[in-house]
Structure formats: C-alpha cells, structure tokens
PDB file of C-alpha atoms in Angstrom:
ATOM      1  CA  MET U 400       0.000   0.000   0.000  1.00 48.00           C
ATOM      2  CA  THR U 401       1.474   3.346  -1.063  1.00 61.00           C
ATOM      3  CA  ASP U 402       1.562   6.364   1.209  1.00 71.00           C
ATOM      4  CA  PRO U 403      -0.965   9.094   0.363  1.00 90.00           C
ATOM      5  CA  LYS U 404       0.324  12.146  -1.434  1.00 96.00           C
ATOM      6  CA  PRO U 405       1.395  14.829   1.064  1.00 97.00           C
ATOM      7  CA  LEU U 406      -0.169  17.508  -1.163  1.00 98.00           C
ATOM      8  CA  LEU U 407      -3.355  17.361  -3.215  1.00 98.00           C
ATOM      9  CA  VAL U 408      -3.858  19.747  -6.130  1.00 98.00           C
ATOM     10  CA  ASP U 409      -7.234  20.441  -7.722  1.00 97.00           C
ATOM     11  CA  VAL U 410      -7.921  23.016 -10.441  1.00 97.00           C
ATOM     12  CA  LYS U 411     -11.494  23.939 -11.236  1.00 96.00           C
ATOM     13  CA  GLU U 412     -13.031  27.011 -12.890  1.00 95.00           C
ATOM     14  CA  GLY U 413      -9.791  28.944 -12.677  1.00 97.00           C
ATOM     15  CA  VAL U 414      -9.305  28.209  -8.966  1.00 98.00           C
ATOM     16  CA  ALA U 415      -6.416  25.985  -7.843  1.00 98.00           C
ATOM     17  CA  THR U 416      -6.809  24.394  -4.416  1.00 98.00           C
ATOM     18  CA  LEU U 417      -3.738  23.025  -2.635  1.00 98.00           C
ATOM     19  CA  THR U 418      -4.623  20.707   0.244  1.00 98.00           C
ATOM     20  CA  LEU U 419      -1.943  19.857   2.784  1.00 98.00           C
ATOM     21  CA  ASN U 420      -2.576  16.154   3.218  1.00 98.00           C
ATOM     22  CA  ARG U 421      -1.227  14.674   6.439  1.00 97.00           C
ATOM     23  CA  PRO U 422      -4.460  14.763   8.462  1.00 96.00           C
ATOM     24  CA  GLU U 423      -3.208  12.226  11.001  1.00 95.00           C
ATOM     25  CA  ARG U 424      -0.508  14.793  11.943  1.00 95.00           C
ATOM     26  CA  LEU U 425      -2.769  17.849  11.627  1.00 96.00           C
ATOM     27  CA  ASN U 426      -0.929  18.464   8.333  1.00 97.00           C
ATOM     28  CA  ALA U 427       2.403  19.086  10.026  1.00 96.00           C
ATOM     29  CA  LEU U 428       4.976  19.960   7.403  1.00 97.00           C
ATOM     30  CA  SER U 429       7.196  17.257   5.944  1.00 96.00           C
ATOM     31  CA  PRO U 430      10.086  17.800   3.509  1.00 95.00           C
ATOM     32  CA  GLU U 431       8.084  16.110   0.758  1.00 96.00           C
ATOM     33  CA  MET U 432       5.044  18.301   1.381  1.00 97.00           C
ATOM     34  CA  ILE U 433       7.122  21.472   1.225  1.00 97.00           C
ATOM     35  CA  VAL U 434       8.906  20.446  -1.980  1.00 97.00           C
ATOM     36  CA  ASP U 435       5.604  19.489  -3.628  1.00 98.00           C
ATOM     37  CA  ALA U 436       3.917  22.718  -2.512  1.00 98.00           C
ATOM     38  CA  ILE U 437       6.743  24.906  -3.827  1.00 98.00           C
ATOM     39  CA  ALA U 438       6.665  23.116  -7.191  1.00 98.00           C
ATOM     40  CA  ALA U 439       2.873  23.410  -7.381  1.00 98.00           C
ATOM     41  CA  VAL U 440       2.812  27.131  -6.582  1.00 98.00           C
ATOM     42  CA  GLU U 441       5.593  27.817  -9.105  1.00 98.00           C
ATOM     43  CA  ARG U 442       3.678  25.906 -11.779  1.00 98.00           C
ATOM     44  CA  LEU U 443       0.288  27.476 -11.007  1.00 98.00           C
ATOM     45  CA  ALA U 444       1.775  30.978 -10.919  1.00 97.00           C
ATOM     46  CA  ARG U 445       2.658  30.529 -14.612  1.00 97.00           C
ATOM     47  CA  ASP U 446      -0.645  28.913 -15.609  1.00 97.00           C
ATOM     48  CA  PRO U 447      -2.794  31.431 -17.530  1.00 95.00           C
ATOM     49  CA  ASP U 448      -5.921  29.399 -16.766  1.00 95.00           C
ATOM     50  CA  VAL U 449      -5.495  29.824 -12.991  1.00 97.00           C
ATOM     51  CA  GLY U 450      -6.660  33.094 -11.477  1.00 97.00           C
ATOM     52  CA  CYS U 451      -6.577  32.303  -7.764  1.00 98.00           C
ATOM     53  CA  ILE U 452      -4.780  29.820  -5.493  1.00 98.00           C
ATOM     54  CA  VAL U 453      -6.343  28.479  -2.292  1.00 98.00           C
ATOM     55  CA  VAL U 454      -4.330  26.715   0.426  1.00 98.00           C
ATOM     56  CA  THR U 455      -6.121  24.560   2.989  1.00 98.00           C
ATOM     57  CA  GLY U 456      -5.641  21.413   5.072  1.00 98.00           C
ATOM     58  CA  ALA U 457      -7.148  17.935   5.033  1.00 98.00           C
ATOM     59  CA  GLY U 458      -9.175  16.766   8.009  1.00 97.00           C
ATOM     60  CA  ARG U 459      -9.560  18.882  11.128  1.00 95.00           C
ATOM     61  CA  GLY U 460      -6.420  21.035  10.884  1.00 97.00           C
ATOM     62  CA  PHE U 461      -4.973  23.656   8.549  1.00 98.00           C
ATOM     63  CA  CYS U 462      -1.323  23.073   9.441  1.00 98.00           C
ATOM     64  CA  ALA U 463       0.258  22.332  12.820  1.00 96.00           C
ATOM     65  CA  GLY U 464       3.604  23.723  11.635  1.00 94.00           C
ATOM     66  CA  GLY U 465       6.787  21.714  11.776  1.00 87.00           C
ATOM     67  CA  ASP U 466       6.541  18.050  12.696  1.00 80.00           C
ATOM     68  CA  VAL U 467       8.174  18.283  16.137  1.00 70.00           C
ATOM     69  CA  THR U 468       7.826  14.541  16.754  1.00 69.00           C
ATOM     70  CA  ALA U 469       9.707  13.769  13.547  1.00 63.00           C
ATOM     71  CA  MET U 470      12.336  16.401  14.363  1.00 58.00           C
ATOM     72  CA  ASN U 471      12.957  14.821  17.757  1.00 50.00           C
ATOM     73  CA  ALA U 472      13.322  11.338  16.283  1.00 54.00           C
ATOM     74  CA  SER U 473      15.317  12.269  13.194  1.00 56.00           C
ATOM     75  CA  THR U 474      19.027  11.605  12.811  1.00 57.00           C
ATOM     76  CA  ASP U 475      19.132  12.762   9.173  1.00 64.00           C
ATOM     77  CA  THR U 476      20.608  16.164   9.960  1.00 65.00           C
ATOM     78  CA  ALA U 477      23.087  15.036  12.602  1.00 69.00           C
ATOM     79  CA  THR U 478      25.966  14.867  10.133  1.00 82.00           C
ATOM     80  CA  LEU U 479      25.075  18.042   8.231  1.00 89.00           C
ATOM     81  CA  THR U 480      26.992  21.252   8.766  1.00 93.00           C
ATOM     82  CA  PHE U 481      25.166  24.294  10.089  1.00 92.00           C
ATOM     83  CA  GLU U 482      25.529  25.911   6.665  1.00 93.00           C
ATOM     84  CA  ARG U 483      23.904  22.932   4.920  1.00 94.00           C
ATOM     85  CA  ARG U 484      21.024  22.935   7.401  1.00 93.00           C
ATOM     86  CA  LEU U 485      20.657  26.679   6.841  1.00 94.00           C
ATOM     87  CA  ASP U 486      20.460  26.133   3.084  1.00 94.00           C
ATOM     88  CA  ARG U 487      17.677  23.591   3.626  1.00 93.00           C
ATOM     89  CA  GLN U 488      15.722  25.913   5.890  1.00 94.00           C
ATOM     90  CA  MET U 489      16.016  28.845   3.500  1.00 95.00           C
ATOM     91  CA  ALA U 490      14.883  26.644   0.602  1.00 95.00           C
ATOM     92  CA  SER U 491      11.790  25.653   2.607  1.00 96.00           C
ATOM     93  CA  HIS U 492      10.977  29.304   3.244  1.00 97.00           C
ATOM     94  CA  ARG U 493      10.526  29.752  -0.485  1.00 97.00           C
ATOM     95  CA  LEU U 494       6.963  28.485  -0.005  1.00 97.00           C
ATOM     96  CA  SER U 495       5.964  31.530   2.049  1.00 98.00           C
ATOM     97  CA  GLY U 496       7.881  33.811  -0.285  1.00 97.00           C
ATOM     98  CA  LEU U 497       6.026  32.493  -3.319  1.00 98.00           C
ATOM     99  CA  LEU U 498       2.564  32.726  -1.770  1.00 98.00           C
ATOM    100  CA  TYR U 499       3.328  36.321  -0.848  1.00 97.00           C
ATOM    101  CA  SER U 500       4.945  37.470  -4.085  1.00 96.00           C
ATOM    102  CA  ILE U 501       3.475  35.610  -7.077  1.00 97.00           C
ATOM    103  CA  PRO U 502       1.158  37.631  -9.347  1.00 96.00           C
ATOM    104  CA  LYS U 503      -1.868  35.435  -8.544  1.00 97.00           C
ATOM    105  CA  VAL U 504      -4.100  36.150  -5.545  1.00 98.00           C
ATOM    106  CA  THR U 505      -3.608  33.562  -2.779  1.00 98.00           C
ATOM    107  CA  ILE U 506      -6.154  32.639  -0.096  1.00 98.00           C
ATOM    108  CA  ALA U 507      -5.661  30.571   3.055  1.00 98.00           C
ATOM    109  CA  ALA U 508      -8.778  28.616   3.993  1.00 98.00           C
ATOM    110  CA  VAL U 509      -8.015  28.059   7.677  1.00 98.00           C
ATOM    111  CA  ASN U 510     -10.196  25.060   8.452  1.00 98.00           C
ATOM    112  CA  GLY U 511      -8.737  24.232  11.873  1.00 97.00           C
ATOM    113  CA  ALA U 512      -5.538  24.639  13.845  1.00 97.00           C
ATOM    114  CA  ALA U 513      -2.944  26.949  12.277  1.00 98.00           C
ATOM    115  CA  ALA U 514       0.183  26.892  14.422  1.00 98.00           C
ATOM    116  CA  GLY U 515       3.808  27.903  14.070  1.00 97.00           C
ATOM    117  CA  ALA U 516       5.003  27.566  10.496  1.00 97.00           C
ATOM    118  CA  GLY U 517       1.409  26.756   9.531  1.00 98.00           C
ATOM    119  CA  LEU U 518       0.383  30.210  10.715  1.00 98.00           C
ATOM    120  CA  GLY U 519       3.366  31.651   8.845  1.00 98.00           C
ATOM    121  CA  ILE U 520       2.117  30.039   5.625  1.00 98.00           C
ATOM    122  CA  ALA U 521      -1.427  31.336   6.200  1.00 98.00           C
ATOM    123  CA  LEU U 522      -0.100  34.851   6.828  1.00 98.00           C
ATOM    124  CA  ALA U 523       1.925  34.702   3.602  1.00 98.00           C
ATOM    125  CA  CYS U 524      -1.330  34.449   1.647  1.00 98.00           C
ATOM    126  CA  ASP U 525      -3.106  37.593   0.495  1.00 98.00           C
ATOM    127  CA  LEU U 526      -6.370  36.740   2.266  1.00 98.00           C
ATOM    128  CA  ARG U 527      -7.307  34.456   5.147  1.00 98.00           C
ATOM    129  CA  ILE U 528     -10.785  33.019   5.628  1.00 98.00           C
ATOM    130  CA  ALA U 529     -11.180  31.067   8.860  1.00 98.00           C
ATOM    131  CA  SER U 530     -13.633  28.471  10.024  1.00 98.00           C
ATOM    132  CA  ASP U 531     -15.454  29.492  13.189  1.00 98.00           C
ATOM    133  CA  LYS U 532     -13.746  26.449  14.754  1.00 97.00           C
ATOM    134  CA  ALA U 533     -10.224  27.532  13.785  1.00 98.00           C
ATOM    135  CA  LYS U 534      -7.531  27.941  16.433  1.00 98.00           C
ATOM    136  CA  ILE U 535      -4.480  30.097  15.789  1.00 98.00           C
ATOM    137  CA  THR U 536      -1.202  30.252  17.679  1.00 98.00           C
ATOM    138  CA  THR U 537       2.435  31.104  17.044  1.00 97.00           C
ATOM    139  CA  ALA U 538       3.489  28.050  19.133  1.00 96.00           C
ATOM    140  CA  PHE U 539       7.244  28.540  18.646  1.00 96.00           C
ATOM    141  CA  ALA U 540       8.067  29.605  22.203  1.00 95.00           C
ATOM    142  CA  LYS U 541       6.582  26.358  23.554  1.00 94.00           C
ATOM    143  CA  VAL U 542       9.319  24.348  21.826  1.00 93.00           C
ATOM    144  CA  GLY U 543      12.144  26.860  22.145  1.00 95.00           C
ATOM    145  CA  PHE U 544      12.100  28.142  18.573  1.00 95.00           C
ATOM    146  CA  SER U 545      12.273  31.776  17.434  1.00 93.00           C
ATOM    147  CA  GLY U 546       9.901  31.410  14.469  1.00 95.00           C
ATOM    148  CA  ASP U 547      10.174  30.707  10.751  1.00 96.00           C
ATOM    149  CA  PHE U 548       8.327  30.708   7.430  1.00 96.00           C
ATOM    150  CA  GLY U 549       8.254  34.495   7.604  1.00 96.00           C
ATOM    151  CA  ILE U 550       5.831  34.720  10.515  1.00 97.00           C
ATOM    152  CA  ALA U 551       7.276  37.888  12.113  1.00 97.00           C
ATOM    153  CA  TRP U 552       7.076  40.031   8.965  1.00 96.00           C
ATOM    154  CA  PRO U 553       3.298  40.025   8.316  1.00 96.00           C
ATOM    155  CA  MET U 554       2.425  39.857  12.013  1.00 96.00           C
ATOM    156  CA  THR U 555       4.415  43.014  12.744  1.00 96.00           C
ATOM    157  CA  ARG U 556       2.789  44.864   9.859  1.00 95.00           C
ATOM    158  CA  LEU U 557      -0.711  43.659  10.717  1.00 95.00           C
ATOM    159  CA  LEU U 558      -0.514  44.095  14.485  1.00 97.00           C
ATOM    160  CA  GLY U 559       2.407  46.375  15.316  1.00 96.00           C
ATOM    161  CA  GLU U 560       5.567  45.400  17.175  1.00 97.00           C
ATOM    162  CA  ALA U 561       4.111  45.163  20.687  1.00 98.00           C
ATOM    163  CA  LYS U 562       1.242  42.799  19.796  1.00 98.00           C
ATOM    164  CA  ALA U 563       3.419  40.693  17.487  1.00 98.00           C
ATOM    165  CA  LYS U 564       5.923  40.247  20.310  1.00 98.00           C
ATOM    166  CA  GLU U 565       3.142  39.321  22.729  1.00 98.00           C
ATOM    167  CA  LEU U 566       1.790  36.601  20.441  1.00 98.00           C
ATOM    168  CA  LEU U 567       5.274  35.251  19.778  1.00 97.00           C
ATOM    169  CA  PHE U 568       6.448  35.355  23.416  1.00 97.00           C
ATOM    170  CA  LEU U 569       3.316  33.884  25.016  1.00 97.00           C
ATOM    171  CA  SER U 570       2.106  31.504  22.260  1.00 96.00           C
ATOM    172  CA  GLU U 571      -1.478  31.874  23.421  1.00 97.00           C
ATOM    173  CA  VAL U 572      -4.189  30.156  21.377  1.00 98.00           C
ATOM    174  CA  LEU U 573      -6.585  32.541  19.636  1.00 98.00           C
ATOM    175  CA  THR U 574     -10.119  31.743  18.551  1.00 98.00           C
ATOM    176  CA  ALA U 575     -11.278  32.697  15.072  1.00 98.00           C
ATOM    177  CA  GLU U 576     -13.190  35.644  16.555  1.00 98.00           C
ATOM    178  CA  GLN U 577     -10.093  36.907  18.367  1.00 98.00           C
ATOM    179  CA  ALA U 578      -8.023  36.537  15.197  1.00 98.00           C
ATOM    180  CA  LEU U 579     -10.653  38.486  13.248  1.00 98.00           C
ATOM    181  CA  THR U 580     -10.704  41.273  15.830  1.00 98.00           C
ATOM    182  CA  LEU U 581      -6.911  41.564  15.645  1.00 97.00           C
ATOM    183  CA  GLY U 582      -6.912  41.515  11.838  1.00 97.00           C
ATOM    184  CA  LEU U 583      -5.051  38.217  11.442  1.00 98.00           C
ATOM    185  CA  VAL U 584      -7.929  36.836   9.352  1.00 98.00           C
ATOM    186  CA  ASN U 585     -10.177  38.693   6.921  1.00 98.00           C
ATOM    187  CA  ARG U 586     -13.428  36.796   7.406  1.00 98.00           C
ATOM    188  CA  ILE U 587     -14.988  33.944   9.365  1.00 98.00           C
ATOM    189  CA  ALA U 588     -17.338  31.334   7.917  1.00 98.00           C
ATOM    190  CA  PRO U 589     -19.340  28.583   9.635  1.00 98.00           C
ATOM    191  CA  HIS U 590     -17.173  25.469   9.651  1.00 97.00           C
ATOM    192  CA  ALA U 591     -19.483  23.429   7.422  1.00 97.00           C
ATOM    193  CA  GLU U 592     -19.658  26.257   4.882  1.00 98.00           C
ATOM    194  CA  LEU U 593     -15.985  27.278   4.877  1.00 98.00           C
ATOM    195  CA  MET U 594     -14.856  25.753   1.594  1.00 97.00           C
ATOM    196  CA  THR U 595     -18.042  26.808  -0.185  1.00 97.00           C
ATOM    197  CA  SER U 596     -17.500  30.389   1.001  1.00 98.00           C
ATOM    198  CA  VAL U 597     -13.829  30.316   0.043  1.00 98.00           C
ATOM    199  CA  HIS U 598     -14.560  28.868  -3.388  1.00 97.00           C
ATOM    200  CA  GLU U 599     -17.166  31.549  -4.076  1.00 97.00           C
ATOM    201  CA  LEU U 600     -14.643  34.246  -3.165  1.00 98.00           C
ATOM    202  CA  ALA U 601     -11.820  32.580  -5.104  1.00 98.00           C
ATOM    203  CA  LEU U 602     -14.060  32.142  -8.160  1.00 97.00           C
ATOM    204  CA  ARG U 603     -14.984  35.831  -8.022  1.00 97.00           C
ATOM    205  CA  ILE U 604     -11.279  36.707  -7.985  1.00 97.00           C
ATOM    206  CA  ALA U 605     -10.422  34.172 -10.703  1.00 97.00           C
ATOM    207  CA  LYS U 606     -12.979  35.836 -12.982  1.00 96.00           C
ATOM    208  CA  GLY U 607     -11.721  39.314 -12.129  1.00 97.00           C
ATOM    209  CA  PRO U 608      -9.218  41.663 -13.815  1.00 97.00           C
ATOM    210  CA  GLN U 609      -6.027  39.659 -13.393  1.00 96.00           C
ATOM    211  CA  VAL U 610      -3.619  42.341 -14.604  1.00 97.00           C
ATOM    212  CA  ALA U 611      -5.092  44.861 -12.179  1.00 97.00           C
ATOM    213  CA  TYR U 612      -4.931  42.340  -9.331  1.00 97.00           C
ATOM    214  CA  ARG U 613      -1.283  41.657 -10.129  1.00 97.00           C
ATOM    215  CA  TYR U 614      -0.363  45.332  -9.789  1.00 97.00           C
ATOM    216  CA  MET U 615      -2.586  45.863  -6.744  1.00 97.00           C
ATOM    217  CA  LYS U 616      -0.694  43.063  -5.019  1.00 97.00           C
ATOM    218  CA  GLU U 617       2.689  44.461  -6.069  1.00 96.00           C
ATOM    219  CA  ASN U 618       1.794  48.003  -5.010  1.00 97.00           C
ATOM    220  CA  VAL U 619       0.605  46.932  -1.561  1.00 96.00           C
ATOM    221  CA  ARG U 620       3.760  44.848  -1.116  1.00 94.00           C
ATOM    222  CA  LEU U 621       5.987  47.748  -2.117  1.00 94.00           C
ATOM    223  CA  SER U 622       4.151  50.108   0.224  1.00 94.00           C
ATOM    224  CA  SER U 623       5.698  48.255   3.153  1.00 88.00           C
ATOM    225  CA  THR U 624       9.215  49.161   2.080  1.00 90.00           C
ATOM    226  CA  GLN U 625       9.010  52.253  -0.153  1.00 95.00           C
ATOM    227  CA  ASP U 626       8.277  55.904   0.582  1.00 95.00           C
ATOM    228  CA  TYR U 627       5.064  57.638  -0.445  1.00 96.00           C
ATOM    229  CA  GLN U 628       6.466  59.409  -3.506  1.00 97.00           C
ATOM    230  CA  THR U 629       7.901  56.161  -4.857  1.00 96.00           C
ATOM    231  CA  LEU U 630       4.465  54.579  -4.562  1.00 95.00           C
ATOM    232  CA  LEU U 631       2.807  57.556  -6.248  1.00 96.00           C
ATOM    233  CA  ASP U 632       5.179  57.161  -9.188  1.00 97.00           C
ATOM    234  CA  ARG U 633       4.662  53.388  -9.255  1.00 96.00           C
ATOM    235  CA  GLU U 634       0.873  53.787  -9.230  1.00 97.00           C
ATOM    236  CA  ALA U 635       1.090  56.204 -12.163  1.00 97.00           C
ATOM    237  CA  TYR U 636       2.866  53.494 -14.172  1.00 96.00           C
ATOM    238  CA  THR U 637       0.574  50.614 -13.187  1.00 97.00           C
ATOM    239  CA  GLN U 638      -2.599  52.664 -13.657  1.00 96.00           C
ATOM    240  CA  LEU U 639      -1.624  53.640 -17.202  1.00 96.00           C
ATOM    241  CA  HIS U 640      -0.543  50.070 -17.949  1.00 96.00           C
ATOM    242  CA  CYS U 641      -3.941  48.751 -16.817  1.00 97.00           C
ATOM    243  CA  ALA U 642      -5.629  51.400 -19.013  1.00 96.00           C
ATOM    244  CA  GLU U 643      -4.243  49.534 -22.039  1.00 96.00           C
ATOM    245  CA  THR U 644      -5.780  46.167 -21.091  1.00 96.00           C
ATOM    246  CA  GLU U 645      -8.863  44.498 -22.566  1.00 94.00           C
ATOM    247  CA  ASP U 646     -10.239  44.198 -19.046  1.00 95.00           C
ATOM    248  CA  HIS U 647     -10.179  47.961 -18.509  1.00 96.00           C
ATOM    249  CA  ARG U 648     -11.970  48.566 -21.805  1.00 96.00           C
ATOM    250  CA  GLU U 649     -14.548  45.906 -20.932  1.00 94.00           C
ATOM    251  CA  GLY U 650     -14.992  47.334 -17.433  1.00 95.00           C
ATOM    252  CA  ALA U 651     -15.555  50.821 -18.823  1.00 95.00           C
ATOM    253  CA  ARG U 652     -18.114  49.546 -21.370  1.00 95.00           C
ATOM    254  CA  ALA U 653     -19.907  47.553 -18.685  1.00 94.00           C
ATOM    255  CA  PHE U 654     -20.042  50.613 -16.412  1.00 95.00           C
ATOM    256  CA  VAL U 655     -21.623  52.758 -19.156  1.00 96.00           C
ATOM    257  CA  GLU U 656     -24.022  49.962 -20.147  1.00 96.00           C
ATOM    258  CA  LYS U 657     -24.936  49.293 -16.501  1.00 95.00           C
ATOM    259  CA  ARG U 658     -24.083  45.571 -16.595  1.00 95.00           C
ATOM    260  CA  ALA U 659     -21.610  43.224 -14.948  1.00 94.00           C
ATOM    261  CA  PRO U 660     -18.224  43.141 -16.708  1.00 95.00           C
ATOM    262  CA  LYS U 661     -16.913  39.954 -18.312  1.00 94.00           C
ATOM    263  CA  PHE U 662     -13.162  40.059 -17.759  1.00 95.00           C
ATOM    264  CA  VAL U 663     -10.742  37.914 -19.758  1.00 93.00           C
ATOM    265  CA  GLY U 664      -7.587  38.363 -17.676  1.00 90.00           C
ATOM    266  CA  ARG U 665      -5.600  40.502 -20.094  1.00 91.00           C
TER     267      ARG U 665
END
C-alpha cells in the first residue's frame, strides 16, 4: 500500500486548491510536502488558466507547523553542517515567499488549527478566511524556537511590534473571533460552509481583472518598504498600464451599459 500524497492539487473554474494532506498529523509539514507545494505554486503561478490559489488542510487542521515529533526522532541532519542545514531551511521558506509574491491572488482557507510555520504560511497568503472552529497560535516559544516561514514580517505589519511580540512570546491560542478582531484573518465562515464560502470568493477573484490584481498586489507589497512618492510614481505606471488592457476597456463599457463586466484576464 502506497503512502498518500502529502499535497493534493485540484484546479477547477480557474481556482487551484492546494490541500496539505497529512491529516493524522494535523498536516504538520514534511520535507516532501514542502517540496511538492513549492513546485505546485511555481507551476500554477505561470498557468494562464489559474486566477486564484487556495491553500487549505485535510481533516480537522490547517497546518500544525513543523513536525516536532519527527524532528525529535530524526538523525538525518546530525551529520550536516550548520551551513547545509541553513540552506535547507532557507529553501523551505521559499513556499511563504512564493505565496506572498506571485502575481496570482492567494487565499488561506483556515479550516482548523494553524500553528507555528502553519500560521506563517497562512499569513503569507493575500487573504485568510477562517472556520469558526479555527484555532491560531504562534506556538514557537513552547518548543524553544524563534519562528520561521516568515511569521514575524506580516504579524508586525498587521498588528504592530508590541502585539506581534506578545503573540510570539506567550504563544497563546486565539479563537477565530479573536483573530478576526486583531486583523489576522479577513473573514470567518461557519465550519461546514468554509470551503463553499472560500470557493465563491476565489471564483470571483479568478474571474476578475487579473492584470489589475497583479499590480494591486505588487503596489501593496511595495508600500511596506518604499516611501510615499515612490508609490505615487509606481501607481502612475501601473494605472496607465492597466488602461491599455482588454479588461479595462470591458470594465468601462460595462459601467456605461450598466451591466456586470466579463473580464478575460488581459
């Protein structure tokens, strides 16, 4: 009997859904899962038929983060130099980097526990929709880790330094409502309706103006590191570029004709 695939990929109606598939371990990350997820995101980012990417977990968890049990039992890294282990860790972090930076809109459907690196992956996505049964925690302090998969960067920008430090230091478990109040998630859906709600949102995005979304995402990302004037200049460029797209012309016609636009993604 073969082991189940650590990552499931489904593409339907322009929406790609990546399902972390180790439900017996609350989808704790494995090397194979990370490699497969990076390859899938790279491939889907280039696919013109995909307009939105959803990340979720199989079973009752989103992602419990690193597999601490496997780490404790493993002897694979005992003979590796620190530099080699660092290379491995940095390669794994490419998953968060891709979800954050690719031109496609990414959504985390947080169906259960999102802890540690799992929370880092959710925060790397553009939007987060949580089940009303979801539990969220940084978790790292409980096992003597400082945090990875980029968790500190979005948390600091979403919450400010003081609150980000509090969540990292104390590793308290947040309910979906608490996460929504803080701004860690965008919306909450009833658990049984989560994936339906996420798919409806993802489908709306997949059918939207993809060029405009690409530049919206880039402009928001740049706003975290660039000054105001740089962003004004950047927005002048992206606005005029979007003015040359079929989607802009269709949107303008639809506005005048008082109908819903039918975007084509170019």
